[in-house]
Amino acid sequence: MELLEGIKTRRSVRSFKDEKVSRETVEKIIESARMAPSWKNTQTARYIVVEGELKDKIAEEAVLGFQHNTDIIKGAPQLVVLASVAKRSGYERDGSFTTSKGQQWEMFDAGIAAQTFSLAAHNEGVGSVILGIFDDAKVAELIELPEGQNVSALIPIGYSDKELPEVPRKSVEDLLTFK
Protein backbone atom coordinates (compact mmCIF):
# COMPACT_ATOMS: atom_id res chain seq x y z
CA MET A 1 0.00 0.00 0.00
CA GLU A 2 1.31 3.45 -0.86
CA LEU A 3 1.81 5.78 2.11
CA LEU A 4 -0.72 8.44 1.08
CA GLU A 5 -3.30 5.80 0.20
CA GLY A 6 -2.87 4.31 3.67
CA ILE A 7 -3.23 7.68 5.37
CA LYS A 8 -6.34 8.50 3.34
CA THR A 9 -8.05 5.09 3.69
CA ARG A 10 -7.32 4.20 7.33
CA ARG A 11 -10.49 4.28 9.45
CA SER A 12 -11.26 3.74 13.13
CA VAL A 13 -12.65 0.21 13.27
CA ARG A 14 -15.09 -0.48 16.10
CA SER A 15 -16.65 -3.74 14.91
CA PHE A 16 -14.58 -6.84 14.25
CA LYS A 17 -14.70 -10.40 12.95
CA ASP A 18 -13.94 -13.13 15.51
CA GLU A 19 -10.61 -13.97 13.84
CA LYS A 20 -7.50 -13.16 15.89
CA VAL A 21 -4.55 -11.36 14.38
CA SER A 22 -1.66 -13.82 14.18
CA ARG A 23 1.44 -13.33 16.28
CA GLU A 24 3.47 -12.99 13.07
CA THR A 25 1.21 -10.18 11.80
CA VAL A 26 1.37 -8.36 15.15
CA GLU A 27 5.16 -8.64 15.08
CA LYS A 28 5.18 -7.27 11.52
CA ILE A 29 3.05 -4.31 12.68
CA ILE A 30 5.41 -3.62 15.58
CA GLU A 31 8.38 -3.90 13.21
CA SER A 32 6.96 -0.85 11.43
CA ALA A 33 5.52 0.91 14.50
CA ARG A 34 8.89 0.88 16.24
CA MET A 35 10.06 3.40 13.65
CA ALA A 36 7.80 6.10 15.14
CA PRO A 37 9.78 9.18 16.12
CA SER A 38 10.10 10.07 19.79
CA TRP A 39 11.64 12.73 22.03
CA LYS A 40 15.40 12.54 21.49
CA ASN A 41 14.88 9.02 20.11
CA THR A 42 13.96 7.71 23.57
CA GLN A 43 11.69 5.04 22.01
CA THR A 44 9.40 4.86 25.05
CA ALA A 45 6.44 3.04 23.45
CA ARG A 46 5.65 -0.48 24.63
CA TYR A 47 2.90 -2.73 23.22
CA ILE A 48 1.08 -5.36 25.29
CA VAL A 49 -1.37 -7.64 23.45
CA VAL A 50 -4.23 -8.76 25.68
CA GLU A 51 -6.73 -11.50 24.82
CA GLY A 52 -9.49 -13.60 26.34
CA GLU A 53 -10.71 -13.17 29.90
CA LEU A 54 -8.19 -10.46 30.76
CA LYS A 55 -9.29 -8.39 27.76
CA ASP A 56 -12.92 -8.74 28.81
CA LYS A 57 -12.03 -7.85 32.41
CA ILE A 58 -10.43 -4.62 31.19
CA ALA A 59 -13.60 -3.93 29.17
CA GLU A 60 -15.81 -4.51 32.22
CA GLU A 61 -13.72 -2.90 34.97
CA ALA A 62 -11.43 -0.28 33.47
CA VAL A 63 -13.33 1.96 31.01
CA LEU A 64 -14.91 4.27 33.57
CA GLY A 65 -18.41 2.98 32.84
CA PHE A 66 -18.23 4.07 29.18
CA GLN A 67 -20.36 1.31 27.67
CA HIS A 68 -19.34 2.05 24.08
CA ASN A 69 -15.70 1.25 24.92
CA THR A 70 -16.78 -1.87 26.81
CA ASP A 71 -18.62 -3.10 23.72
CA ILE A 72 -15.74 -2.29 21.36
CA ILE A 73 -13.12 -4.04 23.50
CA LYS A 74 -15.30 -7.09 24.09
CA GLY A 75 -16.05 -7.28 20.36
CA ALA A 76 -12.39 -7.15 19.37
CA PRO A 77 -10.36 -10.36 19.32
CA GLN A 78 -7.38 -8.56 20.85
CA LEU A 79 -6.59 -5.39 22.74
CA VAL A 80 -3.25 -3.64 22.50
CA VAL A 81 -2.34 -1.65 25.57
CA LEU A 82 0.04 1.08 24.51
CA ALA A 83 2.31 1.88 27.43
CA SER A 84 5.08 4.46 27.73
CA VAL A 85 8.25 4.39 29.74
CA ALA A 86 7.75 7.20 32.25
CA LYS A 87 9.97 10.22 32.84
CA ARG A 88 11.93 10.08 29.60
CA SER A 89 10.00 12.05 26.97
CA GLY A 90 10.59 15.75 27.60
CA TYR A 91 13.18 15.14 30.29
CA GLU A 92 16.88 15.80 30.40
CA ARG A 93 19.28 13.35 32.03
CA ASP A 94 19.27 15.39 35.25
CA GLY A 95 15.45 15.14 35.51
CA SER A 96 14.74 18.71 34.42
CA PHE A 97 12.57 19.71 31.47
CA THR A 98 13.88 21.33 28.33
CA THR A 99 10.59 23.00 27.37
CA SER A 100 7.52 24.38 29.08
CA LYS A 101 5.56 21.33 27.86
CA GLY A 102 7.33 19.25 30.51
CA GLN A 103 5.95 15.75 30.93
CA GLN A 104 3.28 16.34 28.26
CA TRP A 105 5.84 15.10 25.71
CA GLU A 106 5.14 11.56 26.96
CA MET A 107 1.58 11.68 25.61
CA PHE A 108 2.75 13.45 22.46
CA ASP A 109 5.15 10.59 21.77
CA ALA A 110 2.44 8.05 22.65
CA GLY A 111 0.11 9.70 20.14
CA ILE A 112 2.73 9.42 17.42
CA ALA A 113 3.30 5.77 18.38
CA ALA A 114 -0.45 5.01 18.38
CA GLN A 115 -0.97 6.55 14.95
CA THR A 116 2.10 4.82 13.52
CA PHE A 117 0.86 1.52 14.97
CA SER A 118 -2.62 2.08 13.49
CA LEU A 119 -1.24 2.90 10.04
CA ALA A 120 1.07 -0.14 10.14
CA ALA A 121 -1.90 -2.30 11.16
CA HIS A 122 -3.98 -0.88 8.31
CA ASN A 123 -1.17 -1.76 5.91
CA GLU A 124 -1.52 -5.39 7.08
CA GLY A 125 -5.31 -5.34 6.67
CA VAL A 126 -5.85 -5.09 10.43
CA GLY A 127 -8.37 -2.62 11.82
CA SER A 128 -7.85 -0.58 14.97
CA VAL A 129 -9.32 2.23 17.02
CA ILE A 130 -7.45 4.34 19.56
CA LEU A 131 -9.44 4.63 22.80
CA GLY A 132 -8.80 7.27 25.42
CA ILE A 133 -11.57 6.76 27.99
CA PHE A 134 -10.19 4.32 30.55
CA ASP A 135 -8.83 4.08 34.07
CA ASP A 136 -5.11 3.89 33.44
CA ALA A 137 -4.29 2.77 37.00
CA LYS A 138 -6.83 -0.08 36.80
CA VAL A 139 -5.54 -1.20 33.40
CA ALA A 140 -1.96 -1.11 34.71
CA GLU A 141 -3.02 -3.20 37.72
CA LEU A 142 -4.90 -5.76 35.62
CA ILE A 143 -2.08 -6.32 33.13
CA GLU A 144 0.61 -6.10 35.83
CA LEU A 145 2.37 -3.28 34.00
CA PRO A 146 6.01 -2.99 35.05
CA GLU A 147 6.87 -0.16 37.42
CA GLY A 148 8.09 2.90 35.58
CA GLN A 149 5.59 2.57 32.74
CA ASN A 150 2.27 4.36 32.18
CA VAL A 151 -0.76 3.26 30.18
CA SER A 152 -1.16 5.72 27.30
CA ALA A 153 -3.92 4.25 25.12
CA LEU A 154 -6.06 1.20 24.50
CA ILE A 155 -6.14 -0.02 20.91
CA PRO A 156 -8.61 -2.81 20.07
CA ILE A 157 -7.44 -4.65 16.95
CA GLY A 158 -8.85 -7.21 14.54
CA TYR A 159 -10.28 -7.60 11.08
CA SER A 160 -13.17 -5.25 10.32
CA ASP A 161 -16.49 -6.98 9.80
CA LYS A 162 -17.73 -4.29 7.41
CA GLU A 163 -16.65 -1.77 4.81
CA LEU A 164 -16.25 1.68 6.34
CA PRO A 165 -17.23 4.83 4.45
CA GLU A 166 -15.02 7.83 3.88
CA VAL A 167 -15.18 10.26 6.80
CA PRO A 168 -15.78 13.96 6.08
CA ARG A 169 -12.73 16.14 6.69
CA LYS A 170 -12.21 19.87 6.94
CA SER A 171 -10.78 21.60 3.88
CA VAL A 172 -7.15 22.63 3.60
CA GLU A 173 -8.32 26.24 3.73
CA ASP A 174 -9.96 25.62 7.12
CA LEU A 175 -6.80 24.09 8.53
CA LEU A 176 -3.94 26.07 7.04
CA THR A 177 -2.69 29.59 7.80
CA PHE A 178 0.38 31.29 6.38
CA LYS A 179 1.84 34.33 8.18
PDB file of C-alpha atoms in Angstrom:
ATOM      1  CA  MET A   1       0.000   0.000   0.000  1.00  0.00           C
ATOM      2  CA  GLU A   2       1.309   3.446  -0.857  1.00  0.00           C
ATOM      3  CA  LEU A   3       1.810   5.782   2.105  1.00  0.00           C
ATOM      4  CA  LEU A   4      -0.716   8.439   1.082  1.00  0.00           C
ATOM      5  CA  GLU A   5      -3.298   5.803   0.198  1.00  0.00           C
ATOM      6  CA  GLY A   6      -2.875   4.311   3.672  1.00  0.00           C
ATOM      7  CA  ILE A   7      -3.234   7.678   5.371  1.00  0.00           C
ATOM      8  CA  LYS A   8      -6.343   8.495   3.345  1.00  0.00           C
ATOM      9  CA  THR A   9      -8.052   5.089   3.688  1.00  0.00           C
ATOM     10  CA  ARG A  10      -7.320   4.204   7.331  1.00  0.00           C
ATOM     11  CA  ARG A  11     -10.494   4.282   9.448  1.00  0.00           C
ATOM     12  CA  SER A  12     -11.255   3.736  13.133  1.00  0.00           C
ATOM     13  CA  VAL A  13     -12.647   0.210  13.272  1.00  0.00           C
ATOM     14  CA  ARG A  14     -15.086  -0.479  16.102  1.00  0.00           C
ATOM     15  CA  SER A  15     -16.648  -3.738  14.910  1.00  0.00           C
ATOM     16  CA  PHE A  16     -14.580  -6.840  14.250  1.00  0.00           C
ATOM     17  CA  LYS A  17     -14.699 -10.402  12.947  1.00  0.00           C
ATOM     18  CA  ASP A  18     -13.936 -13.126  15.515  1.00  0.00           C
ATOM     19  CA  GLU A  19     -10.611 -13.966  13.844  1.00  0.00           C
ATOM     20  CA  LYS A  20      -7.501 -13.162  15.892  1.00  0.00           C
ATOM     21  CA  VAL A  21      -4.554 -11.360  14.379  1.00  0.00           C
ATOM     22  CA  SER A  22      -1.656 -13.821  14.175  1.00  0.00           C
ATOM     23  CA  ARG A  23       1.441 -13.328  16.285  1.00  0.00           C
ATOM     24  CA  GLU A  24       3.466 -12.993  13.067  1.00  0.00           C
ATOM     25  CA  THR A  25       1.213 -10.185  11.804  1.00  0.00           C
ATOM     26  CA  VAL A  26       1.366  -8.359  15.154  1.00  0.00           C
ATOM     27  CA  GLU A  27       5.158  -8.638  15.080  1.00  0.00           C
ATOM     28  CA  LYS A  28       5.182  -7.266  11.524  1.00  0.00           C
ATOM     29  CA  ILE A  29       3.046  -4.310  12.682  1.00  0.00           C
ATOM     30  CA  ILE A  30       5.411  -3.616  15.584  1.00  0.00           C
ATOM     31  CA  GLU A  31       8.381  -3.904  13.208  1.00  0.00           C
ATOM     32  CA  SER A  32       6.964  -0.847  11.432  1.00  0.00           C
ATOM     33  CA  ALA A  33       5.517   0.912  14.504  1.00  0.00           C
ATOM     34  CA  ARG A  34       8.893   0.876  16.242  1.00  0.00           C
ATOM     35  CA  MET A  35      10.064   3.404  13.653  1.00  0.00           C
ATOM     36  CA  ALA A  36       7.798   6.101  15.139  1.00  0.00           C
ATOM     37  CA  PRO A  37       9.783   9.182  16.120  1.00  0.00           C
ATOM     38  CA  SER A  38      10.104  10.068  19.788  1.00  0.00           C
ATOM     39  CA  TRP A  39      11.638  12.727  22.028  1.00  0.00           C
ATOM     40  CA  LYS A  40      15.400  12.543  21.491  1.00  0.00           C
ATOM     41  CA  ASN A  41      14.880   9.019  20.110  1.00  0.00           C
ATOM     42  CA  THR A  42      13.956   7.709  23.570  1.00  0.00           C
ATOM     43  CA  GLN A  43      11.688   5.037  22.010  1.00  0.00           C
ATOM     44  CA  THR A  44       9.404   4.863  25.045  1.00  0.00           C
ATOM     45  CA  ALA A  45       6.435   3.037  23.448  1.00  0.00           C
ATOM     46  CA  ARG A  46       5.654  -0.480  24.634  1.00  0.00           C
ATOM     47  CA  TYR A  47       2.900  -2.733  23.224  1.00  0.00           C
ATOM     48  CA  ILE A  48       1.080  -5.358  25.293  1.00  0.00           C
ATOM     49  CA  VAL A  49      -1.365  -7.636  23.445  1.00  0.00           C
ATOM     50  CA  VAL A  50      -4.233  -8.761  25.682  1.00  0.00           C
ATOM     51  CA  GLU A  51      -6.730 -11.504  24.822  1.00  0.00           C
ATOM     52  CA  GLY A  52      -9.489 -13.599  26.339  1.00  0.00           C
ATOM     53  CA  GLU A  53     -10.713 -13.168  29.898  1.00  0.00           C
ATOM     54  CA  LEU A  54      -8.191 -10.463  30.760  1.00  0.00           C
ATOM     55  CA  LYS A  55      -9.288  -8.389  27.761  1.00  0.00           C
ATOM     56  CA  ASP A  56     -12.921  -8.742  28.815  1.00  0.00           C
ATOM     57  CA  LYS A  57     -12.035  -7.853  32.405  1.00  0.00           C
ATOM     58  CA  ILE A  58     -10.433  -4.617  31.192  1.00  0.00           C
ATOM     59  CA  ALA A  59     -13.602  -3.930  29.172  1.00  0.00           C
ATOM     60  CA  GLU A  60     -15.808  -4.506  32.224  1.00  0.00           C
ATOM     61  CA  GLU A  61     -13.724  -2.904  34.969  1.00  0.00           C
ATOM     62  CA  ALA A  62     -11.433  -0.279  33.465  1.00  0.00           C
ATOM     63  CA  VAL A  63     -13.326   1.960  31.012  1.00  0.00           C
ATOM     64  CA  LEU A  64     -14.913   4.275  33.571  1.00  0.00           C
ATOM     65  CA  GLY A  65     -18.408   2.984  32.844  1.00  0.00           C
ATOM     66  CA  PHE A  66     -18.228   4.074  29.180  1.00  0.00           C
ATOM     67  CA  GLN A  67     -20.360   1.308  27.668  1.00  0.00           C
ATOM     68  CA  HIS A  68     -19.341   2.054  24.082  1.00  0.00           C
ATOM     69  CA  ASN A  69     -15.697   1.248  24.917  1.00  0.00           C
ATOM     70  CA  THR A  70     -16.780  -1.874  26.807  1.00  0.00           C
ATOM     71  CA  ASP A  71     -18.621  -3.097  23.720  1.00  0.00           C
ATOM     72  CA  ILE A  72     -15.744  -2.291  21.356  1.00  0.00           C
ATOM     73  CA  ILE A  73     -13.122  -4.036  23.501  1.00  0.00           C
ATOM     74  CA  LYS A  74     -15.302  -7.095  24.090  1.00  0.00           C
ATOM     75  CA  GLY A  75     -16.049  -7.284  20.364  1.00  0.00           C
ATOM     76  CA  ALA A  76     -12.387  -7.150  19.374  1.00  0.00           C
ATOM     77  CA  PRO A  77     -10.363 -10.362  19.318  1.00  0.00           C
ATOM     78  CA  GLN A  78      -7.383  -8.560  20.849  1.00  0.00           C
ATOM     79  CA  LEU A  79      -6.587  -5.392  22.738  1.00  0.00           C
ATOM     80  CA  VAL A  80      -3.252  -3.638  22.499  1.00  0.00           C
ATOM     81  CA  VAL A  81      -2.338  -1.653  25.574  1.00  0.00           C
ATOM     82  CA  LEU A  82       0.042   1.078  24.508  1.00  0.00           C
ATOM     83  CA  ALA A  83       2.314   1.880  27.425  1.00  0.00           C
ATOM     84  CA  SER A  84       5.079   4.457  27.728  1.00  0.00           C
ATOM     85  CA  VAL A  85       8.253   4.389  29.737  1.00  0.00           C
ATOM     86  CA  ALA A  86       7.754   7.199  32.246  1.00  0.00           C
ATOM     87  CA  LYS A  87       9.973  10.223  32.842  1.00  0.00           C
ATOM     88  CA  ARG A  88      11.927  10.079  29.596  1.00  0.00           C
ATOM     89  CA  SER A  89      10.004  12.048  26.969  1.00  0.00           C
ATOM     90  CA  GLY A  90      10.591  15.745  27.602  1.00  0.00           C
ATOM     91  CA  TYR A  91      13.176  15.141  30.295  1.00  0.00           C
ATOM     92  CA  GLU A  92      16.878  15.805  30.398  1.00  0.00           C
ATOM     93  CA  ARG A  93      19.276  13.348  32.032  1.00  0.00           C
ATOM     94  CA  ASP A  94      19.268  15.395  35.250  1.00  0.00           C
ATOM     95  CA  GLY A  95      15.454  15.139  35.514  1.00  0.00           C
ATOM     96  CA  SER A  96      14.745  18.708  34.420  1.00  0.00           C
ATOM     97  CA  PHE A  97      12.569  19.712  31.471  1.00  0.00           C
ATOM     98  CA  THR A  98      13.881  21.335  28.331  1.00  0.00           C
ATOM     99  CA  THR A  99      10.592  22.997  27.368  1.00  0.00           C
ATOM    100  CA  SER A 100       7.519  24.383  29.083  1.00  0.00           C
ATOM    101  CA  LYS A 101       5.561  21.331  27.865  1.00  0.00           C
ATOM    102  CA  GLY A 102       7.333  19.249  30.512  1.00  0.00           C
ATOM    103  CA  GLN A 103       5.947  15.753  30.929  1.00  0.00           C
ATOM    104  CA  GLN A 104       3.285  16.344  28.255  1.00  0.00           C
ATOM    105  CA  TRP A 105       5.841  15.105  25.714  1.00  0.00           C
ATOM    106  CA  GLU A 106       5.138  11.556  26.963  1.00  0.00           C
ATOM    107  CA  MET A 107       1.581  11.679  25.612  1.00  0.00           C
ATOM    108  CA  PHE A 108       2.748  13.452  22.461  1.00  0.00           C
ATOM    109  CA  ASP A 109       5.150  10.585  21.767  1.00  0.00           C
ATOM    110  CA  ALA A 110       2.439   8.054  22.652  1.00  0.00           C
ATOM    111  CA  GLY A 111       0.106   9.703  20.145  1.00  0.00           C
ATOM    112  CA  ILE A 112       2.728   9.415  17.422  1.00  0.00           C
ATOM    113  CA  ALA A 113       3.296   5.766  18.377  1.00  0.00           C
ATOM    114  CA  ALA A 114      -0.448   5.010  18.381  1.00  0.00           C
ATOM    115  CA  GLN A 115      -0.972   6.546  14.952  1.00  0.00           C
ATOM    116  CA  THR A 116       2.103   4.819  13.517  1.00  0.00           C
ATOM    117  CA  PHE A 117       0.855   1.518  14.967  1.00  0.00           C
ATOM    118  CA  SER A 118      -2.616   2.076  13.486  1.00  0.00           C
ATOM    119  CA  LEU A 119      -1.236   2.897  10.041  1.00  0.00           C
ATOM    120  CA  ALA A 120       1.071  -0.137  10.138  1.00  0.00           C
ATOM    121  CA  ALA A 121      -1.904  -2.303  11.161  1.00  0.00           C
ATOM    122  CA  HIS A 122      -3.975  -0.879   8.305  1.00  0.00           C
ATOM    123  CA  ASN A 123      -1.171  -1.763   5.906  1.00  0.00           C
ATOM    124  CA  GLU A 124      -1.516  -5.386   7.076  1.00  0.00           C
ATOM    125  CA  GLY A 125      -5.307  -5.339   6.673  1.00  0.00           C
ATOM    126  CA  VAL A 126      -5.848  -5.090  10.431  1.00  0.00           C
ATOM    127  CA  GLY A 127      -8.373  -2.620  11.823  1.00  0.00           C
ATOM    128  CA  SER A 128      -7.854  -0.581  14.971  1.00  0.00           C
ATOM    129  CA  VAL A 129      -9.317   2.228  17.017  1.00  0.00           C
ATOM    130  CA  ILE A 130      -7.452   4.340  19.562  1.00  0.00           C
ATOM    131  CA  LEU A 131      -9.436   4.627  22.799  1.00  0.00           C
ATOM    132  CA  GLY A 132      -8.802   7.273  25.425  1.00  0.00           C
ATOM    133  CA  ILE A 133     -11.566   6.764  27.994  1.00  0.00           C
ATOM    134  CA  PHE A 134     -10.189   4.316  30.547  1.00  0.00           C
ATOM    135  CA  ASP A 135      -8.834   4.079  34.069  1.00  0.00           C
ATOM    136  CA  ASP A 136      -5.108   3.891  33.441  1.00  0.00           C
ATOM    137  CA  ALA A 137      -4.287   2.771  36.997  1.00  0.00           C
ATOM    138  CA  LYS A 138      -6.826  -0.076  36.801  1.00  0.00           C
ATOM    139  CA  VAL A 139      -5.540  -1.200  33.398  1.00  0.00           C
ATOM    140  CA  ALA A 140      -1.965  -1.106  34.715  1.00  0.00           C
ATOM    141  CA  GLU A 141      -3.017  -3.195  37.717  1.00  0.00           C
ATOM    142  CA  LEU A 142      -4.904  -5.763  35.618  1.00  0.00           C
ATOM    143  CA  ILE A 143      -2.077  -6.323  33.134  1.00  0.00           C
ATOM    144  CA  GLU A 144       0.608  -6.100  35.833  1.00  0.00           C
ATOM    145  CA  LEU A 145       2.368  -3.283  33.999  1.00  0.00           C
ATOM    146  CA  PRO A 146       6.008  -2.992  35.053  1.00  0.00           C
ATOM    147  CA  GLU A 147       6.867  -0.161  37.422  1.00  0.00           C
ATOM    148  CA  GLY A 148       8.093   2.900  35.583  1.00  0.00           C
ATOM    149  CA  GLN A 149       5.591   2.573  32.739  1.00  0.00           C
ATOM    150  CA  ASN A 150       2.270   4.362  32.177  1.00  0.00           C
ATOM    151  CA  VAL A 151      -0.765   3.264  30.175  1.00  0.00           C
ATOM    152  CA  SER A 152      -1.158   5.717  27.296  1.00  0.00           C
ATOM    153  CA  ALA A 153      -3.922   4.251  25.116  1.00  0.00           C
ATOM    154  CA  LEU A 154      -6.057   1.198  24.504  1.00  0.00           C
ATOM    155  CA  ILE A 155      -6.137  -0.025  20.906  1.00  0.00           C
ATOM    156  CA  PRO A 156      -8.609  -2.812  20.069  1.00  0.00           C
ATOM    157  CA  ILE A 157      -7.442  -4.652  16.949  1.00  0.00           C
ATOM    158  CA  GLY A 158      -8.846  -7.205  14.539  1.00  0.00           C
ATOM    159  CA  TYR A 159     -10.280  -7.596  11.080  1.00  0.00           C
ATOM    160  CA  SER A 160     -13.168  -5.252  10.319  1.00  0.00           C
ATOM    161  CA  ASP A 161     -16.487  -6.977   9.796  1.00  0.00           C
ATOM    162  CA  LYS A 162     -17.729  -4.290   7.412  1.00  0.00           C
ATOM    163  CA  GLU A 163     -16.651  -1.773   4.805  1.00  0.00           C
ATOM    164  CA  LEU A 164     -16.247   1.678   6.342  1.00  0.00           C
ATOM    165  CA  PRO A 165     -17.228   4.827   4.454  1.00  0.00           C
ATOM    166  CA  GLU A 166     -15.018   7.833   3.879  1.00  0.00           C
ATOM    167  CA  VAL A 167     -15.177  10.256   6.803  1.00  0.00           C
ATOM    168  CA  PRO A 168     -15.778  13.958   6.077  1.00  0.00           C
ATOM    169  CA  ARG A 169     -12.735  16.139   6.692  1.00  0.00           C
ATOM    170  CA  LYS A 170     -12.211  19.875   6.938  1.00  0.00           C
ATOM    171  CA  SER A 171     -10.781  21.596   3.878  1.00  0.00           C
ATOM    172  CA  VAL A 172      -7.154  22.627   3.598  1.00  0.00           C
ATOM    173  CA  GLU A 173      -8.320  26.237   3.729  1.00  0.00           C
ATOM    174  CA  ASP A 174      -9.962  25.617   7.116  1.00  0.00           C
ATOM    175  CA  LEU A 175      -6.798  24.089   8.528  1.00  0.00           C
ATOM    176  CA  LEU A 176      -3.943  26.073   7.039  1.00  0.00           C
ATOM    177  CA  THR A 177      -2.695  29.585   7.805  1.00  0.00           C
ATOM    178  CA  PHE A 178       0.382  31.286   6.381  1.00  0.00           C
ATOM    179  CA  LYS A 179       1.842  34.330   8.181  1.00  0.00           C
TER     180      LYS A 179
END
